[in-house]
mmCIF file of C-alpha atoms in Angstrom:
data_model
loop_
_atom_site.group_PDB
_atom_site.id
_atom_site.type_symbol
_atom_site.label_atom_id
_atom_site.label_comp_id
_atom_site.label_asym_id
_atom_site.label_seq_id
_atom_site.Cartn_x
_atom_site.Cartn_y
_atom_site.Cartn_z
ATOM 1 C CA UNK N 15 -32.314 19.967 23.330
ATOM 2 C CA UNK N 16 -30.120 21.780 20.468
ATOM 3 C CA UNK N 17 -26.860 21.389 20.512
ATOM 4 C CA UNK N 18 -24.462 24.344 20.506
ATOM 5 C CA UNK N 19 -22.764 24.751 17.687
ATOM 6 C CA UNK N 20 -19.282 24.915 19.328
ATOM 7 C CA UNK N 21 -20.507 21.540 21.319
ATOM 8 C CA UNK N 22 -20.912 19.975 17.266
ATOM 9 C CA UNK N 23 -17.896 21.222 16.439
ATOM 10 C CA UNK N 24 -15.743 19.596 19.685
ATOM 11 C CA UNK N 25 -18.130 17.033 19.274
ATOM 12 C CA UNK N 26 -16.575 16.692 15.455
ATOM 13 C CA UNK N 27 -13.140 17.037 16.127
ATOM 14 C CA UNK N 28 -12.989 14.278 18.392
ATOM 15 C CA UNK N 29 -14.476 11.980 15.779
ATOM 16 C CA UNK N 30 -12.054 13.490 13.799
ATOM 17 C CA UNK N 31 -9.500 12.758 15.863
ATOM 18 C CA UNK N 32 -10.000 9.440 17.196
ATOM 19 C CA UNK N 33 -10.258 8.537 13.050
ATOM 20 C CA UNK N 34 -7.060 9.719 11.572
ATOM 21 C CA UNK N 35 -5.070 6.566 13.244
ATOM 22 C CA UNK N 36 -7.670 4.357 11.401
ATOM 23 C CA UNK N 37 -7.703 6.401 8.327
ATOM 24 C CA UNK N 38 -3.736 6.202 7.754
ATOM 25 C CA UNK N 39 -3.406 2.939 8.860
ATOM 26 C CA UNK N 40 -5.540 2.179 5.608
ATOM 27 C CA UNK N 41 -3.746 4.416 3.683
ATOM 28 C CA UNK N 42 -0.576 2.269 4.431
ATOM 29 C CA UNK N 43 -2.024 -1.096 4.126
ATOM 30 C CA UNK N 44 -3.291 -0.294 0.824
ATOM 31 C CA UNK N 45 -0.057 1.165 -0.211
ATOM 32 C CA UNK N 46 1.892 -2.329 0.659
ATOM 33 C CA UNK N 47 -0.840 -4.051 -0.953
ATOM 34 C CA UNK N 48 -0.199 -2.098 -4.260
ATOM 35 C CA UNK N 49 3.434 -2.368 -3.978
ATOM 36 C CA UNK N 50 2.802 -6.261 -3.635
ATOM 37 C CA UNK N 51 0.942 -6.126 -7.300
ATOM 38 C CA UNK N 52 3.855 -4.074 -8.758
ATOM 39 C CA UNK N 53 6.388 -6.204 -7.529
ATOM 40 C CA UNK N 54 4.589 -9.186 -8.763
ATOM 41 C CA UNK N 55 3.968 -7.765 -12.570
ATOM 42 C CA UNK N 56 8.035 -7.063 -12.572
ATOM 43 C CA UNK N 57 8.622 -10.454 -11.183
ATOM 44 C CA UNK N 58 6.942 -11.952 -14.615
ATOM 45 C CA UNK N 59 9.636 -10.051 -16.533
ATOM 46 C CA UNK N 60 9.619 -6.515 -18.460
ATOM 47 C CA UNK N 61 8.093 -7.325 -21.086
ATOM 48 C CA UNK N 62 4.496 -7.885 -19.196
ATOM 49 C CA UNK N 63 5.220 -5.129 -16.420
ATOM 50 C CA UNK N 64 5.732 -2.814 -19.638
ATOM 51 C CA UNK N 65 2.025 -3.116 -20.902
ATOM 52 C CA UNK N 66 0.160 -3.639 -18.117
ATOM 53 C CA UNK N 67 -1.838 -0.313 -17.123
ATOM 54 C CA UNK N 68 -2.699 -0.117 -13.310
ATOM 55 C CA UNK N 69 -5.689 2.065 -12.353
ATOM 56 C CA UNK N 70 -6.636 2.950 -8.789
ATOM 57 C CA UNK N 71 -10.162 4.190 -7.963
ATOM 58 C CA UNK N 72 -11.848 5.288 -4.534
ATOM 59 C CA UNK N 73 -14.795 6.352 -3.391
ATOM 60 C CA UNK N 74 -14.819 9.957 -1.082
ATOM 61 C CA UNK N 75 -13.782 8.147 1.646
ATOM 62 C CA UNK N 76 -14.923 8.012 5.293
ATOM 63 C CA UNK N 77 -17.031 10.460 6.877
ATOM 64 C CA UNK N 78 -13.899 12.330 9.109
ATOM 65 C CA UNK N 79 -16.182 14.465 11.347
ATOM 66 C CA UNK N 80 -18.854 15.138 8.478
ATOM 67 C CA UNK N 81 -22.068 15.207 10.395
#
């Protein structure tokens, strides 16, 4: 049978939902883990935490009630 569309879109935002706890929960661990690279390169002394360029790159991310 087709679904509704309002039935999709409930159906969404409790994927949605249910995946933001997940979502900033990797937000944060990545963050410490950066901050642990950062702290390290300072630790080594100015002159190496001066030239050192650090790049970040992600893909789109997770499907967050994309169907």
């Amino acid at each position: 049978s087709l679904e509704s569309e309002s039935a999709r879109a409930l159906r969404a935002l409790r994927l949605t939902t249910a995946a933001l706890p997940r979502n900033y929960a990797a937000i944060s661990f990545t963050d410490a883990q950066i901050g642990r690279v950062i702290d390290a390169l300072e630790a080594t002394g100015p002159s190496i935490a001066d030239n050192t360029i650090t790049c970040l790159w992600s893909d789109h991310g997770w499907h967050l009630g994309d169907t």
